[in-house]
mmCIF file of C-alpha atoms in Angstrom:
data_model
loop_
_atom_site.group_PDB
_atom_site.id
_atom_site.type_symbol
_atom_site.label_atom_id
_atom_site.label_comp_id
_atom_site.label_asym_id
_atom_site.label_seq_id
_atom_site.Cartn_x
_atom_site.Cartn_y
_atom_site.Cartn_z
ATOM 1 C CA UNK A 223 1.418 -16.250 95.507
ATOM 2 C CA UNK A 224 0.550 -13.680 93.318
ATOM 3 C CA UNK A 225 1.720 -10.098 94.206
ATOM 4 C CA UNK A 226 2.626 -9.151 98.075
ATOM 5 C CA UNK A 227 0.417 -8.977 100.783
ATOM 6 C CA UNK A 228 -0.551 -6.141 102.223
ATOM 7 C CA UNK A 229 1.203 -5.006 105.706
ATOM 8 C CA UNK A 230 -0.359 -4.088 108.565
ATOM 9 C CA UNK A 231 1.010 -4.252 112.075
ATOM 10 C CA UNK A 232 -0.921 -6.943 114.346
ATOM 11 C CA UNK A 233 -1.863 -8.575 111.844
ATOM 12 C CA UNK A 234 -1.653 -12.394 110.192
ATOM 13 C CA UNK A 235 -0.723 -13.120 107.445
ATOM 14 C CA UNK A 236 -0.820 -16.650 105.750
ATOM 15 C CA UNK A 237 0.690 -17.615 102.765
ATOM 16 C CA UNK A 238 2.394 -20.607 100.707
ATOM 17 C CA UNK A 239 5.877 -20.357 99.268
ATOM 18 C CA UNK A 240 6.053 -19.678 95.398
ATOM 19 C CA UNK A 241 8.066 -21.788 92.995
ATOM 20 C CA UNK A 242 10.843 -19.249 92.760
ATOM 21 C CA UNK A 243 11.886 -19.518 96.221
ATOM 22 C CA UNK A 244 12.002 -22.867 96.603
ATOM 23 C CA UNK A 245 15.406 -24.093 99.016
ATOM 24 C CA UNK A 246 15.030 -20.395 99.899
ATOM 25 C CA UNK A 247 15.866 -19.141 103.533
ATOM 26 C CA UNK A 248 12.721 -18.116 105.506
ATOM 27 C CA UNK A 249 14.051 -13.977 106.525
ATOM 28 C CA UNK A 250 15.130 -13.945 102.413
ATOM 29 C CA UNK A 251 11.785 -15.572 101.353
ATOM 30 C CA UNK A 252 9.975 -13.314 103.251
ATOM 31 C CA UNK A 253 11.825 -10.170 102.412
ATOM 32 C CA UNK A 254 11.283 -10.898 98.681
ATOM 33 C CA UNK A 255 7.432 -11.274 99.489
ATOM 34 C CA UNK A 256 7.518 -8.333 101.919
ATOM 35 C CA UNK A 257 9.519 -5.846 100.227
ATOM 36 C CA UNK A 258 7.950 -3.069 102.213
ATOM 37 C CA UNK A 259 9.490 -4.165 105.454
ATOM 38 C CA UNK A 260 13.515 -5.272 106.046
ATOM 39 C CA UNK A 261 14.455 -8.304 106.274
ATOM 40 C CA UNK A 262 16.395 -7.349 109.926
ATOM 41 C CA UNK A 263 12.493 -6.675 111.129
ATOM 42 C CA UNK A 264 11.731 -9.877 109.644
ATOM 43 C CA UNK A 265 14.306 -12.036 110.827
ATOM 44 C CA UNK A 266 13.657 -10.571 114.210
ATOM 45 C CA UNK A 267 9.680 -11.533 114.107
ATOM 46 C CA UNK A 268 11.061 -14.663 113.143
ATOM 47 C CA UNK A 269 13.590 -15.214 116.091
ATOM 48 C CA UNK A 270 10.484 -13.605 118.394
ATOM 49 C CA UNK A 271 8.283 -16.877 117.243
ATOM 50 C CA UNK A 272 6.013 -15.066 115.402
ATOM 51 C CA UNK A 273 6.564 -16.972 112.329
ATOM 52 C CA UNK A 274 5.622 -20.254 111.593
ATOM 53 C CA UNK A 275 6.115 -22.845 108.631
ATOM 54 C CA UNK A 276 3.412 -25.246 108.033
ATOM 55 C CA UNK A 277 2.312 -25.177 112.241
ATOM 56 C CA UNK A 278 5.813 -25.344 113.493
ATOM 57 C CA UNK A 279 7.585 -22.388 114.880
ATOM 58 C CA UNK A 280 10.678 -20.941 112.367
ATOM 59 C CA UNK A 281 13.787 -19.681 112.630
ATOM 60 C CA UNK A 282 15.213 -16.991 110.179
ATOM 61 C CA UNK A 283 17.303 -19.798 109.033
ATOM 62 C CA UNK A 284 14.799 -22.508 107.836
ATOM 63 C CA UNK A 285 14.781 -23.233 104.844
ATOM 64 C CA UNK A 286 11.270 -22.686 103.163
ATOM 65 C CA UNK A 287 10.360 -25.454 100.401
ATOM 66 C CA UNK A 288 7.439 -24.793 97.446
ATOM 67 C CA UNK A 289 3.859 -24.953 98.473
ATOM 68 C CA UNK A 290 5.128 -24.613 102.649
ATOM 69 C CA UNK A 291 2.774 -22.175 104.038
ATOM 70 C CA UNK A 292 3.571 -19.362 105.867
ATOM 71 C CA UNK A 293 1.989 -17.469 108.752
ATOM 72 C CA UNK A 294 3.562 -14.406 110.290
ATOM 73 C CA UNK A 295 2.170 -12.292 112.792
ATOM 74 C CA UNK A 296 3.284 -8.567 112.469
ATOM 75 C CA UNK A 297 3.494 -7.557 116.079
ATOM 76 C CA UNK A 298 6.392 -5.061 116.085
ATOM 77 C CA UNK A 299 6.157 -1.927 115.423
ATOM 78 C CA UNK A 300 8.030 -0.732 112.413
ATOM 79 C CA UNK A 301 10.668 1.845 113.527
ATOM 80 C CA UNK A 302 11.752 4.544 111.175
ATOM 81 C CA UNK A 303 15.743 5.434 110.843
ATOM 82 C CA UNK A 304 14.626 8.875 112.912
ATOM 83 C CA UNK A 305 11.950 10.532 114.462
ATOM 84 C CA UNK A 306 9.331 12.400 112.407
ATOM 85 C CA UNK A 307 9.575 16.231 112.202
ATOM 86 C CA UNK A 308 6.802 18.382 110.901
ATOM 87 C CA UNK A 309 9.821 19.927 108.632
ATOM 88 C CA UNK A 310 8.301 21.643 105.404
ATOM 89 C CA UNK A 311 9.965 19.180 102.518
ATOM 90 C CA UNK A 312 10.105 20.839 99.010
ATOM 91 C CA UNK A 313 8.914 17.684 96.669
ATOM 92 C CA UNK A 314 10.460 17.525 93.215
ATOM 93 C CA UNK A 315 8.768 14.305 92.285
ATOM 94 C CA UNK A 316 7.411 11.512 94.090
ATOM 95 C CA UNK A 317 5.500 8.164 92.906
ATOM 96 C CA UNK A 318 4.996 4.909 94.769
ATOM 97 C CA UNK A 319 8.638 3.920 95.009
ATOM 98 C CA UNK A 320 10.965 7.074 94.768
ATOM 99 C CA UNK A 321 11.288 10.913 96.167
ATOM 100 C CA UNK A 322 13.494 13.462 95.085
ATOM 101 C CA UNK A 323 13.511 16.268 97.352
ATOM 102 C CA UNK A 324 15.289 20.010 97.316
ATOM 103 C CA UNK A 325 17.587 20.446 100.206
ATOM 104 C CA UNK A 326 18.425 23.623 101.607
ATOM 105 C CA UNK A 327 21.714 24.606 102.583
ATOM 106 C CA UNK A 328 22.380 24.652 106.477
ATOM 107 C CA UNK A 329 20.379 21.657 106.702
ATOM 108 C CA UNK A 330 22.001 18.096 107.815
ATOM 109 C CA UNK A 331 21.033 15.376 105.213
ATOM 110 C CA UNK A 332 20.746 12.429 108.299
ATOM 111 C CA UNK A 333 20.751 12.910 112.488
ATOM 112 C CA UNK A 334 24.155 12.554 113.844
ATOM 113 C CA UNK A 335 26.033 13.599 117.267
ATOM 114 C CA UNK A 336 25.348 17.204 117.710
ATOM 115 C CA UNK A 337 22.300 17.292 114.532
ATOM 116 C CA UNK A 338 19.517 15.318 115.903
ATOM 117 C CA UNK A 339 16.864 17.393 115.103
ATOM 118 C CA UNK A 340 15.840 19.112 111.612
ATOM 119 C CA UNK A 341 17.486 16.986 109.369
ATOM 120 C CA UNK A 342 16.271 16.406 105.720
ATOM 121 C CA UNK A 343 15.610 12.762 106.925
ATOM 122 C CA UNK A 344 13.906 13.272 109.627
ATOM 123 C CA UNK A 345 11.775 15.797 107.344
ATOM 124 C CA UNK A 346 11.366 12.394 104.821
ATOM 125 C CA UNK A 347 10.398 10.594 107.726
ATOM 126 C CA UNK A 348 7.190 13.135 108.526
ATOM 127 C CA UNK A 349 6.558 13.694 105.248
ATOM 128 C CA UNK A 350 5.751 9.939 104.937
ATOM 129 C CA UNK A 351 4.919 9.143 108.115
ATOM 130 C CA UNK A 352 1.314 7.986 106.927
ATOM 131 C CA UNK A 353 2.838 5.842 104.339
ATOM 132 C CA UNK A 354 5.556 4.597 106.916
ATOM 133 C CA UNK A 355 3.065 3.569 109.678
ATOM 134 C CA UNK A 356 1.190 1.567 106.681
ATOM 135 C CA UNK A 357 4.696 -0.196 106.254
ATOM 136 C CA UNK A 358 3.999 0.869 102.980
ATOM 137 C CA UNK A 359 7.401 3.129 102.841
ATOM 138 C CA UNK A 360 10.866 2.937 104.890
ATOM 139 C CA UNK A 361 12.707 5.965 103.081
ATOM 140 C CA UNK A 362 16.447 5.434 102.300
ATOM 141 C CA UNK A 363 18.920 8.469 101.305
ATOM 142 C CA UNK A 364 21.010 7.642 98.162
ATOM 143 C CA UNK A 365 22.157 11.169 97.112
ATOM 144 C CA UNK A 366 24.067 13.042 100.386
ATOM 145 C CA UNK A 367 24.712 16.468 99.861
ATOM 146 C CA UNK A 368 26.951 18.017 102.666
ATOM 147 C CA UNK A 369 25.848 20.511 105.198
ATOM 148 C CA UNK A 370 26.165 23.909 103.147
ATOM 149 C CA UNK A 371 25.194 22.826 99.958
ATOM 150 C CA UNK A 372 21.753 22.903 98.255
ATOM 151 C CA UNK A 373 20.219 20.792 95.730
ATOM 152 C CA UNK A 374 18.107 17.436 94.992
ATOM 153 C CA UNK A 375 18.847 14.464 96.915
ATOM 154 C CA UNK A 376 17.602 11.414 95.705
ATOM 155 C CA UNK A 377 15.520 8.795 98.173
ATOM 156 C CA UNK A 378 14.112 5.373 97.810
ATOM 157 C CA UNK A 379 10.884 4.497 99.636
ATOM 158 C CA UNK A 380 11.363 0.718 98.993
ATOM 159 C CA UNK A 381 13.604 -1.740 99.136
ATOM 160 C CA UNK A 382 13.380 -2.861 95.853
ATOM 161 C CA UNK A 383 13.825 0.686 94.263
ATOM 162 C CA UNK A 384 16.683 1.468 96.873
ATOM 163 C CA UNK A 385 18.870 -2.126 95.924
ATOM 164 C CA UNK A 386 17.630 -1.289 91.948
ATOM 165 C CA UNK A 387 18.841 2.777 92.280
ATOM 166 C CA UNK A 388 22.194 2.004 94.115
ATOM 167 C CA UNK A 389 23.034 -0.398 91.147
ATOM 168 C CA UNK A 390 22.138 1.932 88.648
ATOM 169 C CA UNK A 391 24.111 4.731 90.990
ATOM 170 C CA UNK A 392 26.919 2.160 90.790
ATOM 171 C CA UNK A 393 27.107 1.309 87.392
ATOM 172 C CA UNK A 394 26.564 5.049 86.241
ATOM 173 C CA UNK A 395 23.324 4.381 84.799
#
């Protein structure tokens, strides 16, 4: 298959199992040809029997061979980590796969007991809330700054760029 399909909820997709994922499970397959949506929503469409290999129902489980086709039927919603708040975000920089954001002191970085409301995520979360309904974006804060301070916190909008930044976070890069 080359590149991913697009995502759009209620929809079918259909689609036949690269080379590269051969022996694969289905909910890893799938995230790696999905990489807008997690693999827990997967799974789950999967254990919901909205996924089938080659006609027959799958579990997150199966194991997906080359050339198997896939269909999937997006039927859940997509639910963001928070609620969207119509928050005024200051934008650093954003492209398709990162945002870096100024964060204000007094302002939570991510809703917790007592700090539901007017956090910098659920900011995130309005700010891309077109881009998150698309399934195109499912925002993930790698840089936590505490309560009082200020500065620019660093958030993936993918999957891919959140597992590739938290390496390169890791390894100091």
């Amino acid at each position: 298959m080359s590149g991913s399909p697009k995502v759009q909820r209620g929809r079918r997709l259909t689609f036949f199992v690269p080379d590269d994922l051969d022996g694969e499970r289905l909910d890893r397959a799938l995230a790696r040809l999905l990489p807008a949506l997690s693999r827990s929503y997967l799974k789950k469409l999967a254990k919901d029997g909205l996924c089938w290999i080659n006609g027959q129902q799958a579990a997150p489980d199966r194991h997906v061979a080359r050339g198997d086709q896939v269909v999937l039927l997006l039927d859940h919603p997509v639910v963001p980590p928070c609620h969207a708040e119509p928050v005024p975000v200051r934008v650093v920089h954003e492209d398709a796969h990162t945002l870096v954001v100024f964060k204000p002191a007094g302002m939570v970085t991510h809703p917790a007991k007592g700090h539901a409301g007017g956090t910098l995520l659920n900011a995130v979360v309005g700010h891309l809330d077109d881009e998150i309904a698309r399934g195109w974006a499912r925002p993930h804060i790698l840089t936590r700054l505490d309560k009082d301070t200020s500065g620019v916190v660093l958030i993936a909008k993918t999957p891919q760029a959140q597992r590739a930044l938290q390496k390169a976070l890791e390894t100091r890069r």
